[in-house]
Coordinates of C-alpha atoms and ligand atoms in Angstrom, one line a residue:
X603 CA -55.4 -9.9 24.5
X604 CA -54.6 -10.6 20.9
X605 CA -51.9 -12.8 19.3
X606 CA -49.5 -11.1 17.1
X607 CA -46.5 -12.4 15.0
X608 CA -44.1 -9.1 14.4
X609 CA -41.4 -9.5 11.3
X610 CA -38.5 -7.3 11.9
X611 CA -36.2 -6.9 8.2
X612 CA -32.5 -6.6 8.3
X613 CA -32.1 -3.0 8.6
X614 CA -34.5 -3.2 12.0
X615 CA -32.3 -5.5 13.8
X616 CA -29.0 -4.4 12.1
X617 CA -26.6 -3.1 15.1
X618 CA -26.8 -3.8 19.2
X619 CA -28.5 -1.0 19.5
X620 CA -31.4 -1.9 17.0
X621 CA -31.9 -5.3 18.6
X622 CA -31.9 -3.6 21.4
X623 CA -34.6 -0.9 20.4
X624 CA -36.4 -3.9 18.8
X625 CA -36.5 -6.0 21.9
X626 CA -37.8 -2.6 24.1
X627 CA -40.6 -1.9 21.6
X628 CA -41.7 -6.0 21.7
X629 CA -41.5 -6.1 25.6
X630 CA -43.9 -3.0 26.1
X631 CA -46.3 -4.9 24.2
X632 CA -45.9 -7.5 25.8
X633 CA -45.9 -6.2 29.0
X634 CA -49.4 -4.0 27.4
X635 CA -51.1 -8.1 27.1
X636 CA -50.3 -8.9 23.8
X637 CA -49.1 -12.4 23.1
X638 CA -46.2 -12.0 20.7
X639 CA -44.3 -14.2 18.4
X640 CA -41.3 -12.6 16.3
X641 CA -39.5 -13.5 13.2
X642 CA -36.4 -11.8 12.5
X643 CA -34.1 -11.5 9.1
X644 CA -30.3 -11.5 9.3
X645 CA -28.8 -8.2 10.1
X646 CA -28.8 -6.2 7.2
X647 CA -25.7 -7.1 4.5
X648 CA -25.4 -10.4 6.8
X649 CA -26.6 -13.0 4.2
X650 CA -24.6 -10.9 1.0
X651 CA -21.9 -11.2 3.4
X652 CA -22.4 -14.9 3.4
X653 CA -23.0 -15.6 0.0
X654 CA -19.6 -13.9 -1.0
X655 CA -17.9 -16.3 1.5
X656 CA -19.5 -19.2 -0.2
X657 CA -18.6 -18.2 -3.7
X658 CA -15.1 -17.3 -2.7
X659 CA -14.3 -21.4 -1.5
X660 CA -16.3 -22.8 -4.5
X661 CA -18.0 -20.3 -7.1
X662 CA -20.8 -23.8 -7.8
X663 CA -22.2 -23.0 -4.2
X664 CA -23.4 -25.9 -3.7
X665 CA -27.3 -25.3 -3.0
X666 CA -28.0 -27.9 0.0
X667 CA -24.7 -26.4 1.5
X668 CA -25.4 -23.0 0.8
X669 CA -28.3 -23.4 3.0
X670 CA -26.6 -24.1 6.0
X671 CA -24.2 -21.4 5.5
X672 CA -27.0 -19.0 4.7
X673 CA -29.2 -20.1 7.9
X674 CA -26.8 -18.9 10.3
X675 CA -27.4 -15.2 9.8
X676 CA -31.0 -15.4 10.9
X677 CA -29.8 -18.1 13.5
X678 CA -27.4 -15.2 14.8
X679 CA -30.8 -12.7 15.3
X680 CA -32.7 -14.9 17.3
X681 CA -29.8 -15.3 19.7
X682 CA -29.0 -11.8 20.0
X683 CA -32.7 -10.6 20.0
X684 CA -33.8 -13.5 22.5
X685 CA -30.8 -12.2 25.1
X686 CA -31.5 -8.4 24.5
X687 CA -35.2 -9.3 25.8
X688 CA -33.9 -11.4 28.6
X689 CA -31.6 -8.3 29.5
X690 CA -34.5 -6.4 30.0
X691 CA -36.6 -8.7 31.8
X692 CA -38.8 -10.0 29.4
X693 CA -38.7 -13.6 28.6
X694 CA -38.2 -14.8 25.5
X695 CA -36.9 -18.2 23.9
X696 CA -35.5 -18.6 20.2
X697 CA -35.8 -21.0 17.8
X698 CA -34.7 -22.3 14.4
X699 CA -36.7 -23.2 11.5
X700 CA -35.6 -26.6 12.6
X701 CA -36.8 -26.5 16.2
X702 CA -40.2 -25.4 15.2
X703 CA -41.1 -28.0 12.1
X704 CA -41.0 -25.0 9.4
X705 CA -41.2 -28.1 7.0
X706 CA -40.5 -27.4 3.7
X707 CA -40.3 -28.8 -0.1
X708 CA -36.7 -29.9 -0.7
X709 CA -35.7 -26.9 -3.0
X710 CA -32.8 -25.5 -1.5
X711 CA -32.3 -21.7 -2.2
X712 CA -36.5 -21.6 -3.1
X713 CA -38.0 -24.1 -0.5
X714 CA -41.8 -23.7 -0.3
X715 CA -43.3 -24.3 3.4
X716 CA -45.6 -27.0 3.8
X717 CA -46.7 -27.5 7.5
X718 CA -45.7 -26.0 10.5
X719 CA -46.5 -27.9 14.1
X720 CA -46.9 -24.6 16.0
X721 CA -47.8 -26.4 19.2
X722 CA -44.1 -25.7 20.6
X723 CA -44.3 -22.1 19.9
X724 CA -48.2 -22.4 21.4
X725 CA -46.9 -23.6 25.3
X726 CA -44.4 -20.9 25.2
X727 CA -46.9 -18.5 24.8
X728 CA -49.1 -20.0 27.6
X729 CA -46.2 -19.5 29.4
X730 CA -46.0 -15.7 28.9
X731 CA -42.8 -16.3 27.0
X732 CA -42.3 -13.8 23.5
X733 CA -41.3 -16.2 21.2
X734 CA -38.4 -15.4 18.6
X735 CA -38.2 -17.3 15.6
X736 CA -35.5 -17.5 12.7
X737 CA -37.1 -16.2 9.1
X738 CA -36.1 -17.3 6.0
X739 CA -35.2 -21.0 6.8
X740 CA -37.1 -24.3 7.0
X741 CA -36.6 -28.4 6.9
X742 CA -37.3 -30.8 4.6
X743 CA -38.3 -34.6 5.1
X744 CA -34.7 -35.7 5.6
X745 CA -34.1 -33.1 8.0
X746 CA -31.8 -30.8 6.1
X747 CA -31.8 -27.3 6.3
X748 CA -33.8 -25.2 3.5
X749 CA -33.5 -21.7 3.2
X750 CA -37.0 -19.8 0.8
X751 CA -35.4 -17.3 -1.2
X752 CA -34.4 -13.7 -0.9
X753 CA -36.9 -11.9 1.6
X754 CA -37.8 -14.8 2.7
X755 CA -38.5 -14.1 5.7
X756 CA -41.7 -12.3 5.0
X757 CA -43.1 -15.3 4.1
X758 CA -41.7 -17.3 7.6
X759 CA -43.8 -14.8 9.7
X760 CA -46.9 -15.4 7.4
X761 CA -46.5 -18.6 7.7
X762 CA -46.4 -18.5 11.3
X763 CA -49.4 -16.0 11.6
X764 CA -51.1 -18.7 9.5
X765 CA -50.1 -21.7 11.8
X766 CA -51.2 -20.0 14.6
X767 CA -54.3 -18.1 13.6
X768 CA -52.9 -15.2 14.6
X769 CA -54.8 -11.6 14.9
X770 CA -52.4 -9.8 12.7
X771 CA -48.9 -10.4 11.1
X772 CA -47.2 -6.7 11.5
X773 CA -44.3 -6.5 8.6
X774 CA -41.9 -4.2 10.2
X775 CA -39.5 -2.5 7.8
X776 CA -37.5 0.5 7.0
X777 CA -40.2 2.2 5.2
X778 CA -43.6 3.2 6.9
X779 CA -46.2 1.6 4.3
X780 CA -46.8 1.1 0.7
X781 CA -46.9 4.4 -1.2
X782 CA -48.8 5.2 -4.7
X783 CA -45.6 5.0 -6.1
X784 CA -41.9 4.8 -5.5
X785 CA -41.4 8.5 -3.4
X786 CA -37.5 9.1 -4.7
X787 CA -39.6 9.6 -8.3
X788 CA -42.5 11.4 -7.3
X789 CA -41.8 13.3 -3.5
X790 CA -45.8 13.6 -3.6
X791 CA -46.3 9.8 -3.0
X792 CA -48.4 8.8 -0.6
X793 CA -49.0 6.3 1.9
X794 CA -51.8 4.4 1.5
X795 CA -53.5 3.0 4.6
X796 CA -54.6 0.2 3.0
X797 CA -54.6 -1.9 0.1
X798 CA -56.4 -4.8 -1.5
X799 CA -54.4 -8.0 -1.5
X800 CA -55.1 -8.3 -5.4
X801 CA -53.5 -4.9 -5.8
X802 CA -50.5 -5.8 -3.6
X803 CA -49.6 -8.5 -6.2
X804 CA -49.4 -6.3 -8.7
X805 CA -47.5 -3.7 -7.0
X806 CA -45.8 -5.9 -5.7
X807 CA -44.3 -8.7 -8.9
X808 CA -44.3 -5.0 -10.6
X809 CA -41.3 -3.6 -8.7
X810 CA -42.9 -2.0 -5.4
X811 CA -40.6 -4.5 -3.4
X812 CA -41.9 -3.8 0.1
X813 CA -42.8 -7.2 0.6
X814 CA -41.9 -10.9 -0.8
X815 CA -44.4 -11.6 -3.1
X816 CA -44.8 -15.3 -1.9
X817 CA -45.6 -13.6 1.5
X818 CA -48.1 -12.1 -0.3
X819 CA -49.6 -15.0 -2.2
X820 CA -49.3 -16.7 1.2
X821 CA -51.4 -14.3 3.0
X822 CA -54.1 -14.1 0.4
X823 CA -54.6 -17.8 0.7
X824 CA -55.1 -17.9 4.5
X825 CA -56.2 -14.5 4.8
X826 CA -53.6 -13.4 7.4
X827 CA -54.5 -9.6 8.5
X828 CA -51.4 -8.3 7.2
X829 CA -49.9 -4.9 7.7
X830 CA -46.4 -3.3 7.0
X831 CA -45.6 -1.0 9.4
X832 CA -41.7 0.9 10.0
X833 CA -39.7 0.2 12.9
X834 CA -38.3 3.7 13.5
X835 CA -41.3 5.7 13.3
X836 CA -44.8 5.5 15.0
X837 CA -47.9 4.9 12.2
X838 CA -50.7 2.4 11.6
X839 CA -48.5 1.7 7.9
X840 CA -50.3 -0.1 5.4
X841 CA -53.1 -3.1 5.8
X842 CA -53.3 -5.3 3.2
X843 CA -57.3 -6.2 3.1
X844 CA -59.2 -8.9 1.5
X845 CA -62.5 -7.2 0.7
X846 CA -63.3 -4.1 -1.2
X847 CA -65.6 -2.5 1.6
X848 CA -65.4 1.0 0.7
X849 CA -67.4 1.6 -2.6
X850 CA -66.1 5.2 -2.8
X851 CA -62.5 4.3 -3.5
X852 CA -59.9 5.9 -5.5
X853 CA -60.0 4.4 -9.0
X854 CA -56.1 3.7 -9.2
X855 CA -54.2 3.0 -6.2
X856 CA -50.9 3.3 -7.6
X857 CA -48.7 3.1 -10.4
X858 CA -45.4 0.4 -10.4
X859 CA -42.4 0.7 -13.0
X860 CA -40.2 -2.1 -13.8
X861 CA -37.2 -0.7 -15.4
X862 CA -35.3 -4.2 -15.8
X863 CA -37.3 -5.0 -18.7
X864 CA -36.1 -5.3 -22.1
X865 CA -38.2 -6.5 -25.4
X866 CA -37.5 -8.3 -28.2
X867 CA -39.1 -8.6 -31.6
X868 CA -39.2 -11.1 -34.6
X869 CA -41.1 -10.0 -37.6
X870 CA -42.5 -11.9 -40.7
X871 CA -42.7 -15.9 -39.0
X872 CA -45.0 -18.4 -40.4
X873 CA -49.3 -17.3 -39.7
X874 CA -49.9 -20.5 -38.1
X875 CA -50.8 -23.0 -35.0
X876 CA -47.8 -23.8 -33.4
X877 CA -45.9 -20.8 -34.0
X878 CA -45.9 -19.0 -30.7
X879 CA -45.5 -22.4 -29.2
X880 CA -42.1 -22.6 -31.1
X881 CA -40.8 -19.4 -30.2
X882 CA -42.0 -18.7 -26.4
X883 CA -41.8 -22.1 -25.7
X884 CA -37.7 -21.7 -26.8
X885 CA -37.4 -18.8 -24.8
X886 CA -38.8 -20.6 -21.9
X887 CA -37.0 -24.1 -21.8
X888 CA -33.7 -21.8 -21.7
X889 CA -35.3 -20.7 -18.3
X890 CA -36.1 -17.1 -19.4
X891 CA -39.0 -15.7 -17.7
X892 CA -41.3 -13.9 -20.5
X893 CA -43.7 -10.9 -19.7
X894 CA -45.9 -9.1 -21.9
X895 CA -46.3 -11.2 -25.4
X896 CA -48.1 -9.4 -28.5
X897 CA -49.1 -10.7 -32.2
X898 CA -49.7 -9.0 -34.2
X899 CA -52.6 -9.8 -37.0
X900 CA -51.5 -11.6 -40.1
X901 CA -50.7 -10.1 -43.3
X902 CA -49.2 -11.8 -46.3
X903 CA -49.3 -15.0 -44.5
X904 CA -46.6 -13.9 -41.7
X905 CA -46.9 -12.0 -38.8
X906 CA -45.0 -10.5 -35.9
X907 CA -43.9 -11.2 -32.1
X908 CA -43.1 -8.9 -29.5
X909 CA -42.1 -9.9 -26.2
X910 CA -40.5 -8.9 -23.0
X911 CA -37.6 -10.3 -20.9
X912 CA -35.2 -9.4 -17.9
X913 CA -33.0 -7.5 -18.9
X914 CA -30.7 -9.9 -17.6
X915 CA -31.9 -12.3 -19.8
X916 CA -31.4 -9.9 -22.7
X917 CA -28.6 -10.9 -24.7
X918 CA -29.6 -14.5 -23.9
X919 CA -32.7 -14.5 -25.6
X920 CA -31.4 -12.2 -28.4
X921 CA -29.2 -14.9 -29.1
X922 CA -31.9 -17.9 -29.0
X923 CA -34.5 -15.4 -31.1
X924 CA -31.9 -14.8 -33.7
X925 CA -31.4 -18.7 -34.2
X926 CA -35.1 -19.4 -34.4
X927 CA -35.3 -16.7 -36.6
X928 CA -32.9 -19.1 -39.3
X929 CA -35.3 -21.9 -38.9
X930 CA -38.2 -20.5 -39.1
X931 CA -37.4 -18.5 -42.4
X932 CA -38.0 -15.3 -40.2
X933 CA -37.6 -11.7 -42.0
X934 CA -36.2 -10.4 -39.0
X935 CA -35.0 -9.9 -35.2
X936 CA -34.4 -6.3 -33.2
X937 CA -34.2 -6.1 -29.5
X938 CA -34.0 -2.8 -27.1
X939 CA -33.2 -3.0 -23.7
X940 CA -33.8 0.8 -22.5
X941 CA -37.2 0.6 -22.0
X942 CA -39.6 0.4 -19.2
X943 CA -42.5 -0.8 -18.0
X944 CA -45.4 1.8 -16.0
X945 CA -48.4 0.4 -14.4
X946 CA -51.5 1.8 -13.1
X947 CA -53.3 -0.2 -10.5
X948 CA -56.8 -0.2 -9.0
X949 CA -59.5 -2.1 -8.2
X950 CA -61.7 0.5 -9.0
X951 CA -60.9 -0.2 -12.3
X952 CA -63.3 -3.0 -12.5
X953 CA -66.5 -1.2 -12.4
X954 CA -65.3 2.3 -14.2
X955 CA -64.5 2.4 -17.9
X956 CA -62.2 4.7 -19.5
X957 CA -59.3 4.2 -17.0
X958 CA -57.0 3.1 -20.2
X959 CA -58.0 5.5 -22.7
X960 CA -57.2 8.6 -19.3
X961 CA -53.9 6.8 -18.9
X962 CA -52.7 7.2 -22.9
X963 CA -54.0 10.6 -23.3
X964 CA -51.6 11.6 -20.1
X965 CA -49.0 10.1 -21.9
X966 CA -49.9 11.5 -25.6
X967 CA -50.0 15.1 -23.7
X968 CA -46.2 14.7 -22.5
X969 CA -45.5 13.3 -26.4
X970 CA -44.5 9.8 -24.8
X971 CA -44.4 6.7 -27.5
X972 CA -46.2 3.9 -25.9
X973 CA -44.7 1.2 -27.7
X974 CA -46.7 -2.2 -25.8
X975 CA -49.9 -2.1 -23.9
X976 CA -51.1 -5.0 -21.7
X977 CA -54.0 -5.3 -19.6
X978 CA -55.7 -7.2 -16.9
X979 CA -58.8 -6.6 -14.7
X980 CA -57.2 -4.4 -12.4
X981 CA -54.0 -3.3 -14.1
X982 CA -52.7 -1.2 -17.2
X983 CA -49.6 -1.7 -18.2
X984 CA -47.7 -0.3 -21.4
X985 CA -44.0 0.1 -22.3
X986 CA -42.3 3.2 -23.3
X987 CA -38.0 4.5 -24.1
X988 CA -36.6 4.5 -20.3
X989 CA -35.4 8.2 -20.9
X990 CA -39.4 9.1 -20.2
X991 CA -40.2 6.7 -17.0
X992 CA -39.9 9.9 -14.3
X993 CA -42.4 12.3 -16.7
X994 CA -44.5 9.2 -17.1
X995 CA -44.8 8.4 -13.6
X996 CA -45.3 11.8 -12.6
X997 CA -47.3 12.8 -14.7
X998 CA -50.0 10.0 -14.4
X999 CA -49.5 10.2 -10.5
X1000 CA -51.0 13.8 -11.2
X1001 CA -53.7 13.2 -13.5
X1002 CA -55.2 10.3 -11.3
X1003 CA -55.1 12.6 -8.5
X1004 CA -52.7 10.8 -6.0
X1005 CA -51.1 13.1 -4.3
X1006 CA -55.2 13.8 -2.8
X1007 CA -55.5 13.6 0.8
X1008 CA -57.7 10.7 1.6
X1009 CA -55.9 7.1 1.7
X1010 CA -57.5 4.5 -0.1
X1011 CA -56.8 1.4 -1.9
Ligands
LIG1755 N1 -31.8 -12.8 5.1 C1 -32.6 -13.2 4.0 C2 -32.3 -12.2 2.8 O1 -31.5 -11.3 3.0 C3 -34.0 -13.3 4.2 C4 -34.7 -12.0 4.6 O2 -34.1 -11.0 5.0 O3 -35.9 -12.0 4.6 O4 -32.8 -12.4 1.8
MG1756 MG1 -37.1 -7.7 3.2

């Protein structure tokens, strides 16, 4: 008999009819002898729905306010899931984050979970009871409501798996696994049947948003068995592993794109300490997230900056850059925002050389500009004009052999 927490996304529990599909597939494994504890999301377009009602009374949303507001749509799930399972003869009891001490930090909109007393949710399993619990949402010290940021949920049921020591934490969503990369850009993808946890961070904060991230982090920590399964379709999905067992494995996994990046440059500043300090460290007290960075080397006593933003955060930093550029006597500042960041990822990477230099001669064979190259121990990541990101992807999907037949990761 093993203990599993289930996470069902909007889209899984988004009608009568799925909750009720939902609740059908948890009793049979129930009734098979597993012990089961299930977080559900809001129905799908529940919490946008919410958040427009908020912003229409006071456009300031007020964040410990917002919360409460917010908290009802996964508070509307458990009810309805709990009574479909009851209608079927399976019993079942829901729960807030409230009811079961999801105790959180006091950052409303971004609360982090600290402790969870799980021994409420324990005696209803003793019980034989499927318990249904309310993603997304938590408390803080004072007892008010904190909801953990979009997708949040993801993270409750790690959480929970966590707490509890579960056997698995099964992420059920619309999609049947992660894939080598996004499959409306190349129909070859693939699923992958599993994944190291190191290269789900990357796919993942890269813009392969299958799961939350933190949900990731989370389960890296505490080394929750994690898998992301879909909940329309049979398949074992996607296990995300701690452990690179299998020596034989593919040396990229997959390749991530990011097209809501946009760089910014400032040529000819001052060659000296505290320069990069003064112009990052700008861009960051205004709250703008910065990516890639390059220097170039000095020449005549100046050198260069390229960096990448949101594109969002485009015009802002343009702005701040331009003024920095005054002070600091800079010759000058250009920006684009059509560009994109490709990745490959692999673990493999780490014990094969030449993984970069395969990856630019793709890209040189196509006639692609890479115009900013980063790199980490499992990752390669360069910049290029967004008119090229399907060729690019495609391309290097093909040349690292992904569309293969064996799964690895
Ligand atoms: N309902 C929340 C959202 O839409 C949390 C979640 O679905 O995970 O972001
Ligand atoms: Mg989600």
């Amino acid at each position: 008999m093993a203990l599993i927490v289930q996470k069902y996304g909007g889209t899984s529990v988004g009608s009568p009819d799925r909750i009720q599909a939902v609740a059908k597939k948890v009793a049979a494994e129930r009734a098979a002898g597993d012990s089961l504890v299930v977080v559900v999301s809001a129905m799908s377009g529940e919490t946008n729905r919410l958040l427009e009602l908020a912003k229409a009374v006071n456009p300031d949303m007020p964040p410990r306010e917002l919360d409460v507001l917010l908290a009802t749509g996964e508070q509307t799930t458990i009810a309805l899931l709990s009574m479909a399972l009851e209608g079927i003869g399976c019993p079942a009891r829901s729960y807030t984050g409230q009811q079961v001490h999801i105790r959180t930090d006091n950052f409303h909109g971004k609360a982090r979970i600290q402790d969870i007393d799980a021994a409420r949710v324990r005696s209803d399993l003793e019980q034989g009871r499927v318990v249904v619990v309310a993603g997304f949402q938590g408390v803080d010290e004072d007892g008010n409501i904190t909801t953990l940021g979009r997708g949040g949920s993801d993270t409750t049921a790690v959480a929970m798996a966590a707490a509890l020591g579960a056997d698995e934490c099964q992420i059920y969503t619309d999609v049947d696994g992660v894939y080598t990369t996004d499959p409306r850009i190349v129909p070859e993808a693939r699923r992958l049947d599993r994944i190291t946890v190191e290269e789900m961070l990357e796919m993942a904060s890269l813009g392969a948003k299958v799961l939350q991230i933190r949900s990731v982090e989370f389960a890296g920590k505490y080394r929750v068995p994690l898998r992301v399964l879909s909940s329309f379709e049979d398949g074992p999905g996607t296990l995300i592993t701690y452990e690179e067992e299998d020596m034989e494995q593919a040396l990229i996994s997959g390749i991530a794109f990011n097209r809501d990046e946009a760089k910014l440059t400032i040529r000819g500043v001052p060659d000296q300490p505290g320069i990069a300090h003064q112009i990052i460290g700008g861009i960051a007290d205004a709250n703008i997230n910065v990516d890639m960075i390059v220097q170039n080397v000095g020449g005549d006593g100046t050198t260069d900056f390229t960096f990448t933003v949101h594109r969002a955060d485009y015009a802002k930093a343009l702005d701040l850059l331009t003024k920095q550029a005054k002070t600091l006597k800079a010759r000058e500042v250009t920006g684009d925002d059509k560009i994109v960041k490709i990745s490959i990822v692999g673990v493999g990477m780490r014990s094969h050389a030449g993984i970069a230099h395969t990856m630019f001669k793709v890209l040189a064979d196509e006639g692609i500009n890479i115009q900013m190259i980063s790199t980490s121990e499992i990752k390669v990541s360069v910049v290029v004009d967004e008119k090229y990101l399907e060729l690019a992807v495609r391309a290097l999907h093909s040349a690292f052999g992904l569309e293969g037949e064996a799964a690895a990761g």
